[in-house]
């Protein structure tokens, strides 16, 4: 059997099976235990990709049992010392290509953007209130988003270019770019919600942790499971950012109204630059199919009390222990 056939049958195929099994088990756990908090879900959902990548590298078995089935499958895999250098080379090339594309997206996003003046000064006042709300609501923010890094105030620009949504450029000096015509369409409290969402994206990007779908996208070329997961992770990231924005501003109903108006605005602008800006986090997500109903529905659900939140965290920890015991043992 050639090395390539061995790799396909004994590295790639079991990697896909391992990822699919772990993904299904974790999704079932999240659903059964009622884990709604976006950040907790994101933290759990990166485990299948990690597991799948270990199997792909020939460093892990699909499941610890039945041992004879999965061990013999694993024993014929191309060994880690052969796969790892190629894997690192390919990942490095993908990351370099993504960095170049991100620079291009940054240029496109910032092109012709100017500091707010006149009517758009409302936006500056809204960002002042968001930053103050973030400091004031530290407790609510921490409950929603443990270990969140301290947020620096980003630069704020407005643009007349046909961006379909506010966005944040995270490379270099963090900068929020807001379409000028959307400023006029949103109330002050709604502007705060939109800015809070962009700030949440900024906090997800630093440092690169399990909370961001960015590194899932980076693995798309080296692990096919990452390609299958990327759009789902993006959706989870949007929901996690909604959670944080609401924790900062404290008005889920106003936030839901803002989302509705922003989706309407995006539809009117026909996603003109959306595809070309896919490396820049945006209010409405990137490339993913519209998820307005899903986002609004969870925002308007019953508010959780402190004991429900504590119980959810307990389930999260127990599910993590279960995932490690089953998928990362030995
Ligand atoms: Zn977003």
mmCIF file of C-alpha atoms and ligand atoms in Angstrom, residues 197-198 201 238 282-285, ligand 1:
data_model
loop_
_atom_site.group_PDB
_atom_site.id
_atom_site.type_symbol
_atom_site.label_atom_id
_atom_site.label_comp_id
_atom_site.label_asym_id
_atom_site.label_seq_id
_atom_site.Cartn_x
_atom_site.Cartn_y
_atom_site.Cartn_z
ATOM 1 C CA UNK A 197 -21.043 43.603 19.324
ATOM 2 C CA UNK A 198 -17.961 44.821 17.438
ATOM 3 C CA UNK A 201 -15.307 40.509 18.286
ATOM 4 C CA UNK A 238 -21.855 35.755 16.437
ATOM 5 C CA UNK A 282 -18.813 42.197 11.133
ATOM 6 C CA UNK A 283 -22.060 42.776 12.980
ATOM 7 C CA UNK A 284 -24.023 40.353 10.822
ATOM 8 C CA UNK A 285 -21.336 37.710 10.501
HETATM 9 ZN ZN1 LIG B 1 -20.427 39.799 14.369
#
